[in-house]
Structure formats: C-alpha cells, structure tokens
mmCIF file of C-alpha atoms in Angstrom:
data_model
loop_
_atom_site.group_PDB
_atom_site.id
_atom_site.type_symbol
_atom_site.label_atom_id
_atom_site.label_comp_id
_atom_site.label_asym_id
_atom_site.label_seq_id
_atom_site.Cartn_x
_atom_site.Cartn_y
_atom_site.Cartn_z
ATOM 1 C CA UNK A 1 5.512 23.556 -29.132
ATOM 2 C CA UNK A 2 8.589 24.799 -28.723
ATOM 3 C CA UNK A 3 8.229 27.435 -26.613
ATOM 4 C CA UNK A 4 6.000 24.655 -23.999
ATOM 5 C CA UNK A 5 8.859 22.389 -24.106
ATOM 6 C CA UNK A 6 11.072 24.757 -23.227
ATOM 7 C CA UNK A 7 8.782 25.714 -20.377
ATOM 8 C CA UNK A 8 7.773 22.160 -19.578
ATOM 9 C CA UNK A 9 11.617 21.396 -19.223
ATOM 10 C CA UNK A 10 12.974 24.717 -17.682
ATOM 11 C CA UNK A 11 13.208 25.544 -13.745
ATOM 12 C CA UNK A 12 11.116 24.909 -11.916
ATOM 13 C CA UNK A 13 8.662 23.321 -13.573
ATOM 14 C CA UNK A 14 11.035 20.667 -14.597
ATOM 15 C CA UNK A 15 10.885 19.741 -10.857
ATOM 16 C CA UNK A 16 7.215 18.862 -11.406
ATOM 17 C CA UNK A 17 7.691 17.606 -14.628
ATOM 18 C CA UNK A 18 10.102 14.549 -13.608
ATOM 19 C CA UNK A 19 7.533 13.833 -10.930
ATOM 20 C CA UNK A 20 5.030 13.951 -13.519
ATOM 21 C CA UNK A 21 6.744 11.249 -15.705
ATOM 22 C CA UNK A 22 6.872 9.066 -12.424
ATOM 23 C CA UNK A 23 3.134 9.424 -11.898
ATOM 24 C CA UNK A 24 1.351 8.800 -15.200
ATOM 25 C CA UNK A 25 4.096 5.701 -16.179
ATOM 26 C CA UNK A 26 3.096 4.469 -12.288
ATOM 27 C CA UNK A 27 -0.689 4.668 -13.129
ATOM 28 C CA UNK A 28 0.120 3.221 -16.548
ATOM 29 C CA UNK A 29 1.474 -0.071 -14.692
ATOM 30 C CA UNK A 30 -2.122 0.148 -12.679
ATOM 31 C CA UNK A 31 -3.892 -0.100 -15.753
ATOM 32 C CA UNK A 32 -2.218 -2.659 -17.401
ATOM 33 C CA UNK A 33 -1.986 -4.933 -14.326
ATOM 34 C CA UNK A 34 1.816 -4.583 -13.428
ATOM 35 C CA UNK A 35 0.757 -2.959 -10.108
ATOM 36 C CA UNK A 36 -1.789 -3.334 -8.005
ATOM 37 C CA UNK A 37 -3.696 -2.391 -4.402
ATOM 38 C CA UNK A 38 -2.864 -6.018 -2.960
ATOM 39 C CA UNK A 39 0.785 -7.259 -3.713
ATOM 40 C CA UNK A 40 3.357 -6.967 -1.264
ATOM 41 C CA UNK A 41 6.079 -6.194 -4.057
ATOM 42 C CA UNK A 42 3.763 -3.150 -5.165
ATOM 43 C CA UNK A 43 2.637 0.118 -4.093
ATOM 44 C CA UNK A 44 0.041 -0.173 -1.844
ATOM 45 C CA UNK A 45 -2.592 1.976 -2.725
ATOM 46 C CA UNK A 46 -4.545 1.662 0.458
ATOM 47 C CA UNK A 47 -1.544 3.626 2.227
ATOM 48 C CA UNK A 48 -3.253 6.284 4.010
ATOM 49 C CA UNK A 49 -2.557 9.748 5.247
ATOM 50 C CA UNK A 50 -4.594 10.087 8.064
ATOM 51 C CA UNK A 51 -6.769 13.628 8.691
ATOM 52 C CA UNK A 52 -4.624 15.203 11.523
ATOM 53 C CA UNK A 53 -4.987 19.239 9.456
ATOM 54 C CA UNK A 54 -1.289 18.716 8.418
ATOM 55 C CA UNK A 55 -1.653 16.654 5.431
ATOM 56 C CA UNK A 56 -3.978 15.043 3.060
ATOM 57 C CA UNK A 57 -6.240 12.928 5.114
ATOM 58 C CA UNK A 58 -8.620 10.366 4.075
ATOM 59 C CA UNK A 59 -7.621 9.249 0.643
ATOM 60 C CA UNK A 60 -4.781 6.989 -0.556
ATOM 61 C CA UNK A 61 -1.630 8.166 -0.579
ATOM 62 C CA UNK A 62 -0.755 7.660 -4.071
ATOM 63 C CA UNK A 63 -4.204 9.172 -5.173
ATOM 64 C CA UNK A 64 -3.291 12.553 -3.145
ATOM 65 C CA UNK A 65 0.265 12.600 -4.545
ATOM 66 C CA UNK A 66 -0.529 12.169 -8.331
ATOM 67 C CA UNK A 67 -3.158 14.864 -7.229
ATOM 68 C CA UNK A 68 -0.344 17.615 -5.717
ATOM 69 C CA UNK A 69 1.909 16.630 -8.623
ATOM 70 C CA UNK A 70 -0.531 17.640 -11.603
ATOM 71 C CA UNK A 71 -1.707 20.640 -9.319
ATOM 72 C CA UNK A 72 2.012 21.768 -8.893
ATOM 73 C CA UNK A 73 2.670 20.981 -12.736
ATOM 74 C CA UNK A 74 0.086 23.377 -13.668
ATOM 75 C CA UNK A 75 1.239 26.385 -11.382
ATOM 76 C CA UNK A 76 4.530 25.751 -11.640
ATOM 77 C CA UNK A 77 3.960 25.626 -15.754
ATOM 78 C CA UNK A 78 1.825 28.797 -15.593
ATOM 79 C CA UNK A 79 3.804 30.892 -13.246
ATOM 80 C CA UNK A 80 7.290 29.984 -15.204
ATOM 81 C CA UNK A 81 5.810 31.281 -18.782
ATOM 82 C CA UNK A 82 4.336 34.568 -17.094
ATOM 83 C CA UNK A 83 7.207 35.328 -14.358
ATOM 84 C CA UNK A 84 10.201 33.691 -15.127
ATOM 85 C CA UNK A 85 12.462 35.643 -17.001
ATOM 86 C CA UNK A 86 15.637 34.394 -18.516
ATOM 87 C CA UNK A 87 19.244 34.606 -17.430
ATOM 88 C CA UNK A 88 20.707 34.404 -13.757
ATOM 89 C CA UNK A 89 17.712 36.520 -12.507
ATOM 90 C CA UNK A 90 15.326 34.031 -13.641
ATOM 91 C CA UNK A 91 17.033 31.213 -11.064
ATOM 92 C CA UNK A 92 16.258 33.447 -8.235
ATOM 93 C CA UNK A 93 12.910 33.876 -9.398
ATOM 94 C CA UNK A 94 12.431 30.357 -10.204
ATOM 95 C CA UNK A 95 13.169 29.675 -6.743
ATOM 96 C CA UNK A 96 10.393 31.624 -5.338
ATOM 97 C CA UNK A 97 7.938 30.059 -7.791
ATOM 98 C CA UNK A 98 9.010 26.597 -6.724
ATOM 99 C CA UNK A 99 8.540 27.354 -2.592
ATOM 100 C CA UNK A 100 5.122 28.974 -3.245
ATOM 101 C CA UNK A 101 3.777 26.061 -5.788
ATOM 102 C CA UNK A 102 4.843 23.603 -3.644
ATOM 103 C CA UNK A 103 2.954 25.383 -0.679
ATOM 104 C CA UNK A 104 -0.081 26.313 -3.155
ATOM 105 C CA UNK A 105 0.092 23.015 -4.612
ATOM 106 C CA UNK A 106 -0.330 21.397 -1.038
ATOM 107 C CA UNK A 107 -3.160 23.748 0.207
ATOM 108 C CA UNK A 108 -4.682 23.136 -3.215
ATOM 109 C CA UNK A 109 -4.803 19.204 -3.239
ATOM 110 C CA UNK A 110 -5.997 19.124 0.740
ATOM 111 C CA UNK A 111 -8.774 21.328 -0.394
ATOM 112 C CA UNK A 112 -9.807 18.861 -3.175
ATOM 113 C CA UNK A 113 -9.241 15.630 -1.312
ATOM 114 C CA UNK A 114 -11.604 16.623 1.648
ATOM 115 C CA UNK A 115 -14.840 16.169 -0.443
ATOM 116 C CA UNK A 116 -13.301 12.542 -1.823
ATOM 117 C CA UNK A 117 -12.804 11.277 1.903
ATOM 118 C CA UNK A 118 -16.090 9.682 1.840
ATOM 119 C CA UNK A 119 -15.476 7.601 -1.444
ATOM 120 C CA UNK A 120 -12.490 5.954 -0.030
ATOM 121 C CA UNK A 121 -14.070 4.251 2.849
ATOM 122 C CA UNK A 122 -11.357 2.944 5.760
ATOM 123 C CA UNK A 123 -9.745 -0.341 5.071
ATOM 124 C CA UNK A 124 -7.903 -2.438 7.633
ATOM 125 C CA UNK A 125 -4.461 -4.202 6.882
ATOM 126 C CA UNK A 126 -4.537 -7.980 7.267
ATOM 127 C CA UNK A 127 -3.733 -9.625 10.845
ATOM 128 C CA UNK A 128 -2.432 -12.518 11.734
ATOM 129 C CA UNK A 129 -5.521 -13.202 13.861
ATOM 130 C CA UNK A 130 -7.214 -13.710 10.098
ATOM 131 C CA UNK A 131 -5.015 -16.642 9.412
ATOM 132 C CA UNK A 132 -6.823 -18.774 12.774
ATOM 133 C CA UNK A 133 -8.859 -21.109 11.222
ATOM 134 C CA UNK A 134 -7.137 -21.536 8.113
ATOM 135 C CA UNK A 135 -4.830 -24.421 6.851
ATOM 136 C CA UNK A 136 -1.330 -24.185 5.738
ATOM 137 C CA UNK A 137 1.127 -26.009 4.534
ATOM 138 C CA UNK A 138 3.952 -27.267 6.341
ATOM 139 C CA UNK A 139 7.124 -26.041 4.987
ATOM 140 C CA UNK A 140 9.725 -27.744 7.416
ATOM 141 C CA UNK A 141 10.787 -30.998 8.108
ATOM 142 C CA UNK A 142 9.017 -31.564 11.198
ATOM 143 C CA UNK A 143 7.169 -29.688 13.791
ATOM 144 C CA UNK A 144 7.301 -29.757 17.629
ATOM 145 C CA UNK A 145 6.936 -27.017 20.290
ATOM 146 C CA UNK A 146 9.729 -25.355 19.583
ATOM 147 C CA UNK A 147 10.363 -25.194 15.898
ATOM 148 C CA UNK A 148 8.613 -25.341 12.693
ATOM 149 C CA UNK A 149 7.345 -23.345 9.720
ATOM 150 C CA UNK A 150 4.422 -23.597 7.469
ATOM 151 C CA UNK A 151 3.124 -21.556 4.525
ATOM 152 C CA UNK A 152 -0.681 -20.260 4.627
ATOM 153 C CA UNK A 153 -2.808 -18.491 2.042
ATOM 154 C CA UNK A 154 -5.072 -15.405 2.571
ATOM 155 C CA UNK A 155 -8.723 -14.587 1.694
ATOM 156 C CA UNK A 156 -7.053 -12.182 -0.597
ATOM 157 C CA UNK A 157 -4.664 -14.724 -2.735
ATOM 158 C CA UNK A 158 -1.359 -13.783 -0.873
ATOM 159 C CA UNK A 159 0.924 -16.312 0.854
ATOM 160 C CA UNK A 160 2.921 -15.722 4.218
ATOM 161 C CA UNK A 161 5.349 -17.963 5.748
ATOM 162 C CA UNK A 162 4.582 -18.015 9.113
ATOM 163 C CA UNK A 163 5.984 -20.095 12.159
ATOM 164 C CA UNK A 164 3.831 -22.790 14.008
ATOM 165 C CA UNK A 165 4.311 -24.912 16.892
ATOM 166 C CA UNK A 166 2.403 -27.998 18.246
ATOM 167 C CA UNK A 167 2.132 -29.439 21.415
ATOM 168 C CA UNK A 168 1.732 -33.198 20.957
ATOM 169 C CA UNK A 169 3.651 -35.587 18.851
ATOM 170 C CA UNK A 170 1.658 -35.613 15.400
ATOM 171 C CA UNK A 171 3.018 -36.149 12.224
ATOM 172 C CA UNK A 172 3.424 -32.712 10.443
ATOM 173 C CA UNK A 173 6.268 -33.310 7.765
ATOM 174 C CA UNK A 174 7.140 -31.119 4.724
ATOM 175 C CA UNK A 175 4.510 -30.869 2.598
ATOM 176 C CA UNK A 176 1.779 -31.802 4.877
ATOM 177 C CA UNK A 177 -1.149 -30.085 5.584
ATOM 178 C CA UNK A 178 -2.279 -28.514 9.126
ATOM 179 C CA UNK A 179 -5.101 -26.312 11.044
ATOM 180 C CA UNK A 180 -4.066 -23.092 11.973
ATOM 181 C CA UNK A 181 -6.108 -22.895 15.278
ATOM 182 C CA UNK A 182 -4.721 -20.419 17.663
ATOM 183 C CA UNK A 183 -2.232 -17.556 17.940
ATOM 184 C CA UNK A 184 0.396 -16.853 20.695
ATOM 185 C CA UNK A 185 1.170 -13.530 20.531
ATOM 186 C CA UNK A 186 4.244 -13.977 22.936
ATOM 187 C CA UNK A 187 5.506 -16.162 20.742
ATOM 188 C CA UNK A 188 4.650 -14.991 17.440
ATOM 189 C CA UNK A 189 3.699 -18.093 16.315
ATOM 190 C CA UNK A 190 0.557 -20.415 15.683
ATOM 191 C CA UNK A 191 -0.665 -23.299 17.061
ATOM 192 C CA UNK A 192 -1.189 -26.100 14.335
ATOM 193 C CA UNK A 193 -3.140 -29.193 14.677
ATOM 194 C CA UNK A 194 -3.197 -32.163 12.036
ATOM 195 C CA UNK A 195 -5.892 -31.163 9.125
ATOM 196 C CA UNK A 196 -8.432 -33.928 8.213
ATOM 197 C CA UNK A 197 -10.668 -32.657 5.729
ATOM 198 C CA UNK A 198 -12.732 -35.916 6.531
ATOM 199 C CA UNK A 199 -13.579 -33.588 9.487
ATOM 200 C CA UNK A 200 -14.284 -30.570 8.030
ATOM 201 C CA UNK A 201 -17.935 -29.421 7.691
ATOM 202 C CA UNK A 202 -17.440 -27.257 4.865
ATOM 203 C CA UNK A 203 -15.368 -29.848 2.268
ATOM 204 C CA UNK A 204 -16.053 -33.191 4.823
ATOM 205 C CA UNK A 205 -18.653 -36.441 2.979
ATOM 206 C CA UNK A 206 -21.291 -34.323 5.622
ATOM 207 C CA UNK A 207 -21.087 -31.644 3.462
ATOM 208 C CA UNK A 208 -24.698 -30.908 1.960
ATOM 209 C CA UNK A 209 -25.310 -28.364 -0.921
#
C-alpha cells in the first residue's frame, strides 16, 4: 500500500492524480444531482469538441476529458513504477514520462471515443427563437417601444430575462402576462402583446380533451 501511495503521489503521476480526484468529485456531484447537464450554473455536459482531426470530437467534453485523465493516470502510474528512479535523475525522467503520457493518453482517448460518437447525437443549444410563442411575465413597471423586460421560462424549465417591446399602448405592468410573438434580431428584443388565456386554444374555454 505504501508503494502504491508513493507512486500515485510522486512525480509525474501526481499531476494526473490531482486531475483524477477532480473528475471523480465531479461525477459524484452529477450522481447526487448537484451538477447536471442543463443548468446554467453547472458544467455543460453537452459542450462538444468538434471533429477536426486535432481533438477528441463527437462526445461531450467532460466525458472525453474524464477518459483522458483516467488513461493518463494509469499510464503515468505504471511508467513511474517501472522507469522513474529516485533522486535528481528521476525528475528528468519524470518530465519525459509526463510529456509522453500526455501524448499517448491523448491519442488513446481519441481512438477510444471514435466508436462512441454514435451514442452522443448532435444537440443544438437553445435559441432565442425558441421563446417565440411562449408566455412571459413582465418584470418592469412598463413596456413601450423602447423599454421593457420580461421573464420567460423555456421548455426545459430554465428561466431567462429578455428585452421586450410593444408597438401599442397596452397595459403591460410588472407582474402581468404577455405573449412573445416575434423576435427582432437587429435590436435583440422580443415583440410582446398582452396575453389572454381565454383566446388561447390550448387553455381557453374552447379546449377539448
């Protein structure tokens, strides 16, 4: 056990040991629900490394990085036990082992993730156009043709505060409900109108089961 700990905490394995601890803690948080794939405050598991022949492409970055660290730790640990001597010479050999480990681990990880690409279909991040047609809650005291903000909730449950404008003089005060019916890409705001649930075929009195 002592020899194992010495190799795991010695140079150069300690570099990958530290990274491995972070990776393990991260996936524990994912398992416990403290981190998720969609929350804005969390690491985005669907961030992708594009297939360009230079990186790991086709799988979530967090998955590829975790695999890279695990492979690197195993290689550096074995190399440290077999090739890295004690003393000053060991530092020089350790540097060579570290550089070699990074390269071999990168190539190995790239090779391993290629067959896994099919398990991670391309996913596009949410677009502002996805908010068009949704209801929102006005968060400013007024909304006119030059001012206004509202909170809108996306299909995945996440909320966003967006800029809104209206062409008329409808009463849109703080706390009222509006309908986002168009998006102005130049001004980067949504056109909003008062929302009447009675006129909505999805929720109004004319809805049929």
